[in-house]
Coordinates of C-alpha atoms in Angstrom, one line a residue:
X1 CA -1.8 -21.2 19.0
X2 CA 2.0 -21.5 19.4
X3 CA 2.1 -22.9 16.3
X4 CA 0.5 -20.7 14.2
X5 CA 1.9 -17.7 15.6
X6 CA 5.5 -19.2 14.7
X7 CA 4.1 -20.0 11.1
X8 CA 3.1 -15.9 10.7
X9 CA 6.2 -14.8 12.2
X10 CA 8.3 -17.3 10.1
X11 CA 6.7 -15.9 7.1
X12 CA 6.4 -12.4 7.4
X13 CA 9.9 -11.6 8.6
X14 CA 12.1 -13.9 6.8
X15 CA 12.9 -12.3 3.7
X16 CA 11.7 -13.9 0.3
X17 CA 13.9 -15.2 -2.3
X18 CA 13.3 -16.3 -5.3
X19 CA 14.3 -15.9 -9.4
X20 CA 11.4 -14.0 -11.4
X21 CA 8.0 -13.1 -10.0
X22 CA 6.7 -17.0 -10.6
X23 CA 9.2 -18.9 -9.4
X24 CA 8.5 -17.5 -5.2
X25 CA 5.2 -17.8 -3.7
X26 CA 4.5 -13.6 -3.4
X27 CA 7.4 -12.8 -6.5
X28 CA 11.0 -11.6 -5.6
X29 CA 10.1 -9.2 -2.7
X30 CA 6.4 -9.1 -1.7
X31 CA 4.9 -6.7 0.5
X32 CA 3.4 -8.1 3.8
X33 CA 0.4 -6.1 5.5
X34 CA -0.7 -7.4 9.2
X35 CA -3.2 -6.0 10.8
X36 CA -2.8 -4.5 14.7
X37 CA -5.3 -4.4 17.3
X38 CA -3.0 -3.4 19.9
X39 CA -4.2 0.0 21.6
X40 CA -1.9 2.1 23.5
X41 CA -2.6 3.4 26.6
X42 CA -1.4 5.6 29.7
X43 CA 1.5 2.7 30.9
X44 CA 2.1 1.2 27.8
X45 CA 2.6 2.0 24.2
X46 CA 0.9 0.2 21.7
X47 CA 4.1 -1.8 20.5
X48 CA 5.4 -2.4 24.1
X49 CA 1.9 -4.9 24.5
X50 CA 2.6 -8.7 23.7
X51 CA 3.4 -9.5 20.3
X52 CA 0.7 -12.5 20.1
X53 CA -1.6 -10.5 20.1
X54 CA -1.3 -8.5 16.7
X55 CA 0.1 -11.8 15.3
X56 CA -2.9 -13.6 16.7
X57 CA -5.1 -11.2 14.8
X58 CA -4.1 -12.2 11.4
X59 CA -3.9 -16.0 12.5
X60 CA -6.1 -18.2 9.7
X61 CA -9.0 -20.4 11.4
X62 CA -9.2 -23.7 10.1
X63 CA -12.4 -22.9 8.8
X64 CA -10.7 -20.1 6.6
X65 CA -7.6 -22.1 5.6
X66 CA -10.3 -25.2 4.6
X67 CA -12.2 -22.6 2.8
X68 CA -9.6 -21.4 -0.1
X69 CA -8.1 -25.2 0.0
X70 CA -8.7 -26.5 -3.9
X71 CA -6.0 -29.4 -3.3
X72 CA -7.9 -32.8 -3.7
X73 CA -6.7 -35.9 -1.6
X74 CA -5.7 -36.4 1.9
X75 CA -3.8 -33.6 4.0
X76 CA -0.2 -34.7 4.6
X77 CA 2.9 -33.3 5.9
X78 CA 4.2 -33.0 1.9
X79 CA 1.8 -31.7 1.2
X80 CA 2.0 -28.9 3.5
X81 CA 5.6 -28.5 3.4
X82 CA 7.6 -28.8 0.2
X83 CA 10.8 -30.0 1.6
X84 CA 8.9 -33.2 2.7
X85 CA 8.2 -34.3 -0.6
X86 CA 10.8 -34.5 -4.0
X87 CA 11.7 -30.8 -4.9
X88 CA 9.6 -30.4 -7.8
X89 CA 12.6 -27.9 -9.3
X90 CA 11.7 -25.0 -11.3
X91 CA 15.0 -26.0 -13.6
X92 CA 14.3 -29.4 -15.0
X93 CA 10.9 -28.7 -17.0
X94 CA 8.7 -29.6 -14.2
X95 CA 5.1 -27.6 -14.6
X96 CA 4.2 -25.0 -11.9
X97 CA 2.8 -25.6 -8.5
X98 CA -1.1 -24.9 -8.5
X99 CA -3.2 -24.2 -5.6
X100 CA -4.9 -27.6 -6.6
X101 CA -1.5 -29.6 -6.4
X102 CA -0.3 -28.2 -2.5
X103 CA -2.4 -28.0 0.6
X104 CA -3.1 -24.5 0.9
X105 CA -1.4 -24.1 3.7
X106 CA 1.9 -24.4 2.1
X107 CA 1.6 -21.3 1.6
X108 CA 3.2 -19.9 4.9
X109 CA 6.2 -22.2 3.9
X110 CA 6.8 -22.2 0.1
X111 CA 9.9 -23.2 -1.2
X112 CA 11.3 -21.1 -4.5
X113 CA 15.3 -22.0 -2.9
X114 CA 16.1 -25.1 -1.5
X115 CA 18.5 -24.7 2.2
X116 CA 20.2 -28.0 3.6
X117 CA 21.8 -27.5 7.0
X118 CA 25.3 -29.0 7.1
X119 CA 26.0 -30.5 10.4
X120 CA 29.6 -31.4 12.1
X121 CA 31.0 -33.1 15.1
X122 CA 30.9 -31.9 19.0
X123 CA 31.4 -28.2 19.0
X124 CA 31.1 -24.6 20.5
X125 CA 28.2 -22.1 19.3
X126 CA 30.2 -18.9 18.6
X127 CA 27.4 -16.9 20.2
X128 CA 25.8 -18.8 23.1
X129 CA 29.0 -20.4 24.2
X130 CA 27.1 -23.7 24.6
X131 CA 28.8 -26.6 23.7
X132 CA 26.4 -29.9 22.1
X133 CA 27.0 -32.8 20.1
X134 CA 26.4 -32.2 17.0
X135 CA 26.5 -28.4 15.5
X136 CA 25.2 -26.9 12.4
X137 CA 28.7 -26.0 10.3
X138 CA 27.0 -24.2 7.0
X139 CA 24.6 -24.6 4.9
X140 CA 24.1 -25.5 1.3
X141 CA 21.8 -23.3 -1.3
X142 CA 20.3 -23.9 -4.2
X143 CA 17.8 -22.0 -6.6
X144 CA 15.3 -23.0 -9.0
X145 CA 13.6 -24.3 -6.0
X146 CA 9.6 -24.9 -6.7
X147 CA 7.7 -22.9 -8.6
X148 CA 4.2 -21.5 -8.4
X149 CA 1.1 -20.5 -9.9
X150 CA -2.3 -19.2 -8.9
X151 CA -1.4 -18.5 -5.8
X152 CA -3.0 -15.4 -3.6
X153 CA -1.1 -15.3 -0.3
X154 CA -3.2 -14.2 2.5
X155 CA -0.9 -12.0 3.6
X156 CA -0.1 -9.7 0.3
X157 CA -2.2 -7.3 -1.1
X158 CA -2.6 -8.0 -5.1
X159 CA -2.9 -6.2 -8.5
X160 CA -4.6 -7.5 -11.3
X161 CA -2.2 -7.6 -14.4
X162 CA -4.3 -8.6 -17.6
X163 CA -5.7 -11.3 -15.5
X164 CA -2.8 -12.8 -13.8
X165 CA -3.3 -10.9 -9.9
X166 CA 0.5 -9.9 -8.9
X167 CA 1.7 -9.3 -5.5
X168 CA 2.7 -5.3 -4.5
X169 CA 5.6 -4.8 -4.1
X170 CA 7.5 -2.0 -1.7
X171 CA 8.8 0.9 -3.5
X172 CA 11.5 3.1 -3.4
X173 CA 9.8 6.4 -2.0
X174 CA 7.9 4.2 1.0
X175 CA 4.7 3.5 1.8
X176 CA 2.1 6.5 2.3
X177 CA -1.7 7.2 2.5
X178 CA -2.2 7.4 -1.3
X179 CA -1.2 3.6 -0.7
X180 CA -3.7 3.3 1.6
X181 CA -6.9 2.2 -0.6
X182 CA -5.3 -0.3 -2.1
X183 CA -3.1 -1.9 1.4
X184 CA -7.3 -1.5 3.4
X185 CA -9.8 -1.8 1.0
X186 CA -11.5 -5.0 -0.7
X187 CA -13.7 -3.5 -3.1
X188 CA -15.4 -5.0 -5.7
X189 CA -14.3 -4.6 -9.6
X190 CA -11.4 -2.7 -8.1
X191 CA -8.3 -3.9 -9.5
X192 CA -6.1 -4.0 -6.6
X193 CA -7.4 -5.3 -3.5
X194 CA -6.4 -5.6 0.3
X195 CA -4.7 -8.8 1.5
X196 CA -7.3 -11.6 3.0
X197 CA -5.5 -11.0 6.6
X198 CA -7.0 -7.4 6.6
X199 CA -10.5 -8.0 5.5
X200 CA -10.5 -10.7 7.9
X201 CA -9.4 -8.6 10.4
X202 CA -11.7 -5.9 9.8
X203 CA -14.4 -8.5 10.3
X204 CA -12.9 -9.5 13.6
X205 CA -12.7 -6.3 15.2
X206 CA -15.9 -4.9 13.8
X207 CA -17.3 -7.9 16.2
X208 CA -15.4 -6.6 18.7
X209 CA -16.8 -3.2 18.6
X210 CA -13.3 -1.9 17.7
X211 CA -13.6 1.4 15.6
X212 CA -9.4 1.6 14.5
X213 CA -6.7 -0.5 14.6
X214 CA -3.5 -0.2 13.0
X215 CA -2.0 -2.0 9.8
X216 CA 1.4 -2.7 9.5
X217 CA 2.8 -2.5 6.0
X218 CA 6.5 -4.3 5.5
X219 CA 8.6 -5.4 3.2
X220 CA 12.2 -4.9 1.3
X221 CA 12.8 -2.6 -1.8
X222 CA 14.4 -5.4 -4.2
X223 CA 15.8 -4.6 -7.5
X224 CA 17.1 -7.9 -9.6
X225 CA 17.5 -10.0 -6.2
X226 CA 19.4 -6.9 -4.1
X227 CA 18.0 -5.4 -1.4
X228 CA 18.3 -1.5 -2.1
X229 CA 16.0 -0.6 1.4
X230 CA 13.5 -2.2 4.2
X231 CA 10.3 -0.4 3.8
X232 CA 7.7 -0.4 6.7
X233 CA 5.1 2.0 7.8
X234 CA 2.0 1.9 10.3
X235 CA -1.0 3.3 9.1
X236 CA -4.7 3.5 10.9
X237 CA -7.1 0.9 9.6
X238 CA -10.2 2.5 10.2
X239 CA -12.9 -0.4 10.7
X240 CA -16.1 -0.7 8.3
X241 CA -18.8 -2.5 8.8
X242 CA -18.4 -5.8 6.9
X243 CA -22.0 -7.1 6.2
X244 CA -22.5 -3.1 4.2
X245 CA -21.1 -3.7 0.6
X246 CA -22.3 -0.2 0.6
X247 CA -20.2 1.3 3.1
X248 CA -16.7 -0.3 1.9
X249 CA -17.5 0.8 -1.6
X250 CA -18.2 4.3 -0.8
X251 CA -14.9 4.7 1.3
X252 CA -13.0 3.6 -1.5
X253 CA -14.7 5.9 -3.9
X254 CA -13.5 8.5 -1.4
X255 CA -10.4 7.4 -0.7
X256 CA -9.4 6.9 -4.4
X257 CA -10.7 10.1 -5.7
X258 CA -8.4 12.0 -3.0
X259 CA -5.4 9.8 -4.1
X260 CA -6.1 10.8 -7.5
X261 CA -6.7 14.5 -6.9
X262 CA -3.5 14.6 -4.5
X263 CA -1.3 13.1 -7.7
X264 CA -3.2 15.5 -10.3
X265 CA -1.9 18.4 -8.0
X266 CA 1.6 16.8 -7.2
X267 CA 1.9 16.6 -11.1
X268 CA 0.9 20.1 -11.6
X269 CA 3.6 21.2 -8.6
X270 CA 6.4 19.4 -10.0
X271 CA 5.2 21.3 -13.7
X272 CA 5.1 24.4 -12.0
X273 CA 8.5 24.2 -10.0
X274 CA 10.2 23.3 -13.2
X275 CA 8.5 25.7 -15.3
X276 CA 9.8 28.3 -12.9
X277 CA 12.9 27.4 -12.1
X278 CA 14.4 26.6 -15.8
X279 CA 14.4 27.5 -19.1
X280 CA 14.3 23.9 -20.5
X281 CA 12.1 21.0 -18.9
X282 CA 15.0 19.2 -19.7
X283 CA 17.4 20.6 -17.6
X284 CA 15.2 20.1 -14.4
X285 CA 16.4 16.1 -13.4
X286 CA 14.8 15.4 -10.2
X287 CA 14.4 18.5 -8.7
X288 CA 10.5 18.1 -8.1
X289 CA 10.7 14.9 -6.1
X290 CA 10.9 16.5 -2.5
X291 CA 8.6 18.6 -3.7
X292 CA 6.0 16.1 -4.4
X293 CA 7.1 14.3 -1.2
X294 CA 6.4 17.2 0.7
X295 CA 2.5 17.6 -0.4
X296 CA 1.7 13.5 0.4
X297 CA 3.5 14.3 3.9
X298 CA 1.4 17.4 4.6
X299 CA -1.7 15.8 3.5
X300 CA -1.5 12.9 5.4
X301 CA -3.1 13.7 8.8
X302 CA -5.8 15.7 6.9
X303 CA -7.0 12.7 4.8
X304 CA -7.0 10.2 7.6
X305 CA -8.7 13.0 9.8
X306 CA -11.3 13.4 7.1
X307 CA -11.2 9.7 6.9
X308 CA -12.4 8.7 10.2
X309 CA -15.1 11.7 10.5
X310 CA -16.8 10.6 7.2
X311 CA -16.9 6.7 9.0
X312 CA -17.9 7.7 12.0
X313 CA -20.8 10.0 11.2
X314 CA -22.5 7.8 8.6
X315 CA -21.1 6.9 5.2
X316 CA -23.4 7.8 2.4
X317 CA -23.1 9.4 -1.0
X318 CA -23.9 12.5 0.1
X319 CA -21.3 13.1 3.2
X320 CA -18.7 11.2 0.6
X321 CA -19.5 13.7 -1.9
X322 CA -18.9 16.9 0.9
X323 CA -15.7 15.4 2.4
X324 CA -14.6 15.2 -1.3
X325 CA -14.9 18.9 -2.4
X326 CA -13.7 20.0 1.4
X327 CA -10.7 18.4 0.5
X328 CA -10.0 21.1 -2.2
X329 CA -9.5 24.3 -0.2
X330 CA -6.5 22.3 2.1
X331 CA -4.7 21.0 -0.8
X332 CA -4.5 24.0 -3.0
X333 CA -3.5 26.1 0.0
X334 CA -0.7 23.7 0.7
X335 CA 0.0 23.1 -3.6
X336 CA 0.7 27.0 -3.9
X337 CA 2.1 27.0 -0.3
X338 CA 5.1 24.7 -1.2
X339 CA 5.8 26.1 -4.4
X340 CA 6.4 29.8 -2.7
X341 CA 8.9 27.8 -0.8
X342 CA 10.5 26.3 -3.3
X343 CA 10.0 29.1 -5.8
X344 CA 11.1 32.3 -4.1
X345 CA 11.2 35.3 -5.7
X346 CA 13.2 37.2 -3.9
X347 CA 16.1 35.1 -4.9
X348 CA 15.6 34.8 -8.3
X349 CA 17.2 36.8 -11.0
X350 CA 15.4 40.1 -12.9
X351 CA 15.5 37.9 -15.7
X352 CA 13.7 34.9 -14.1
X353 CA 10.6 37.0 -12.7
X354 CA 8.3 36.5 -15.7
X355 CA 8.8 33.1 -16.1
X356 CA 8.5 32.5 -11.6
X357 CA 4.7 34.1 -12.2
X358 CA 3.5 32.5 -15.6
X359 CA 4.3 29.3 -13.7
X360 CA 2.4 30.1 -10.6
X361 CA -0.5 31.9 -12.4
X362 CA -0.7 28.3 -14.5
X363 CA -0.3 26.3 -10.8
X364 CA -3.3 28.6 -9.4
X365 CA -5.1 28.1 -12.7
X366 CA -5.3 24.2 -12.2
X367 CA -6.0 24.8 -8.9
X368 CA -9.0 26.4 -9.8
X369 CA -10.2 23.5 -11.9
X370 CA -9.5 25.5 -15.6
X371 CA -6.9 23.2 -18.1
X372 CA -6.5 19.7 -18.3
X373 CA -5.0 19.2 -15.0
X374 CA -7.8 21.3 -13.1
X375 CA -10.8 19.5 -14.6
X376 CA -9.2 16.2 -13.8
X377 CA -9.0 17.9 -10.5
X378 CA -12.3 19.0 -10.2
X379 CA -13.6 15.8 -11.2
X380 CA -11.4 13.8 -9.0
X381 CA -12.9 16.2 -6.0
X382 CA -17.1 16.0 -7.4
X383 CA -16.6 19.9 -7.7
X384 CA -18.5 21.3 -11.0
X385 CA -16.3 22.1 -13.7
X386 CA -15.9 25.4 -14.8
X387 CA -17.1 25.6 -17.7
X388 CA -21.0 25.3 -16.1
X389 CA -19.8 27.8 -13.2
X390 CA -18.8 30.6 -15.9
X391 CA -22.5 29.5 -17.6
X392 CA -24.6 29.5 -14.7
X393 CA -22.7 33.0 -13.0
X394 CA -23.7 34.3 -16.9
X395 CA -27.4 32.8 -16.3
X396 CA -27.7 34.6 -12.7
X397 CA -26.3 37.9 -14.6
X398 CA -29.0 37.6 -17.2
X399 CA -31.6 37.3 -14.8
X400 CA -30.7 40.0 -12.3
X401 CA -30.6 42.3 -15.6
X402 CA -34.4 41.0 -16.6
X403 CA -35.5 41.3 -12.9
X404 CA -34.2 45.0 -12.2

């Protein structure tokens, strides 16, 4: 147990190196999801509670690590750790590590930069004060360490590029809930999917009768090897029951379609704002991006809300289909909401007025499902489109006539 909670804590908070997205095992700054069963309660908070046990909770069994394994041969300790065996460097035409050429636990401890401790004489440790024989002085570092292939870490979630299934990466703006369907969810012919540690871990607390845990989402911003920012965010992993294809399938139908609508509507927003704020698109920069920030914040505790009440009530098409179009009242109140904040007429000039409504008629247009935007809306939400409202409301007029 020791062991292998040092191997997750090794790799999940040691920042990844690497050149390229090939050369490291996860690509040059991979996002890391654990799962959390910790629970707070009355004398403790949920992160004051020992550390082994959310660590513990992602932990691979033997029987899972044995599983994925596609090496052939007999496990040894080069295998399982690269440093133990000649580098196979990434710089002297070498092919590609494979799954089937490492034991698959290597890996926790892949190798795209090769460190070498440098060690000196009897000396003093700067920061314990301890004096001992023989002291680490430096170190040496070299890229072009090994490089790999084929390899699905259990701890990343992945996207499928033509393919070839990449690692996420963090992004600048952070991690929210329209990141949530693709950091929780493993669903089938989806292509992104959920890290193996968290449909393992659903697994593991569905047999423990737990109905939420949290997931922990981590990882650094990179951009051509710099750090620009650490990202990390908790979010509630709501826990599905893992022998229902049926269940996880309908979630992410309903998770994905409010991500979708939520972005429809943030696109329409940031049109709107600009629309009414300038003469020329091109003149706006980035003025929509807090904005657009603003309506994923405020929709965040009504999603997951909405979230756990459709899991815990009984997931079926037609309770997935409801939550959908319930969704639609909250998130045009809040799209129109945000733009009167942003958009105010009372301190806009005479000359500004007609072009402040024409862009908020257009924004309450989409809102209402008519344009482009609002029948991708209305789709996105299982809400009829207009066009068969404005012919049925003719139908019940033409009848009402022929009845009276």
């Amino acid at each position: 147990p020791a062991a292998a909670m040092a191997l997750i804590t090794m790799q999940t908070y040691a920042p990844a190196g690497g050149v390229g997205y090939r050369t490291s095992m996860r690509g040059g700054g991979p996002l890391t999801t654990l799962a959390d069963p910790r629970q707070s309660t009355p004398l403790a908070h949920a992160d004051e509670q020992p550390l082994w046990q959310k660590l513990w909770m992602n932990v691979e069994t033997a029987e899972e690590w044995a599983a994925r394994a596609t090496a052939s041969g007999a496990r040894t300790p080069s295998s399982e750790f690269a440093w133990m065996a000649p580098t196979k460097a990434s710089d002297a035409n070498k092919p590609p590590v494979t799954p089937k050429q490492a034991h698959s636990l290597q890996a926790y401890f892949g190798m795209p930069r090769r460190i070498r401790l440098e060690f000196g004489d009897i000396g003093t440790c700067g920061m314990t004060a301890r004096t001992d024989e023989r002291c680490v002085t430096g170190f040496r570092m070299r890229n072009y360490g090994v490089e790999y292939a084929g390899w699905k870490h259990p701890l990343s979630p992945y996207r499928n590029d033509k393919g070839e299934w990449l690692p996420l990466h963090p992004q600048p703006g952070g991690i929210g809930w329209k990141d949530w369907p693709d950091l929780a969810l493993q669903s089938s012919g989806a292509e992104r999917e959920a890290a193996t540690a968290i449909v393992r871990a659903n697994a593991r607390a569905n047999e423990l009768g737990l109905r939420e845990i949290r997931l922990h989402a981590f990882g650094f911003d990179m951009d051509n090897m710099k750090a620009r920012a650490w990202i990390s965010a908790l979010q509630p992993l709501i826990v599905l029951d893992h022998d229902s294809p049926n269940t996880r399938e309908l979630i992410g139908l309903f998770a994905r379609s409010l991500v979708n609508a939520t972005r429809t509507t943030a696109s329409s927003l940031s049109l709107a704002i600009k629309n009414a704020l300038y003469d020329r698109l091109e003149d706006a920069g980035n003025d929509d991006v807090v904005p657009r920030h603003r309506l994923w914040h405020s929709t965040e505790t009504r999603f997951f809300d909405t979230l756990r009440r459709v899991a815990t009530t009984g997931v079926s098409l037609e309770s997935v289909s409801d939550a959908r179009r319930a969704f639609h009242g909250p998130l045009r109140s809040e799209a129109l909401r945000l733009f009167d904040e942003f958009c105010t007429i009372e301190s806009a000039p005479i000359t500004a007025l007609r072009r402040h409504v024409n862009a908020r008629q257009g924004l309450v247009a989409t809102m209402n499902g008519y344009g482009k935007f609002g029948k991708q809306l209305f789709d996105f939400l299982n809400l009829p489109p207009r066009e068969q409202n404005a012919a049925a409301k003719k139908k019940a007029t033409t009848k009402k006539r022929a009845n009276a």
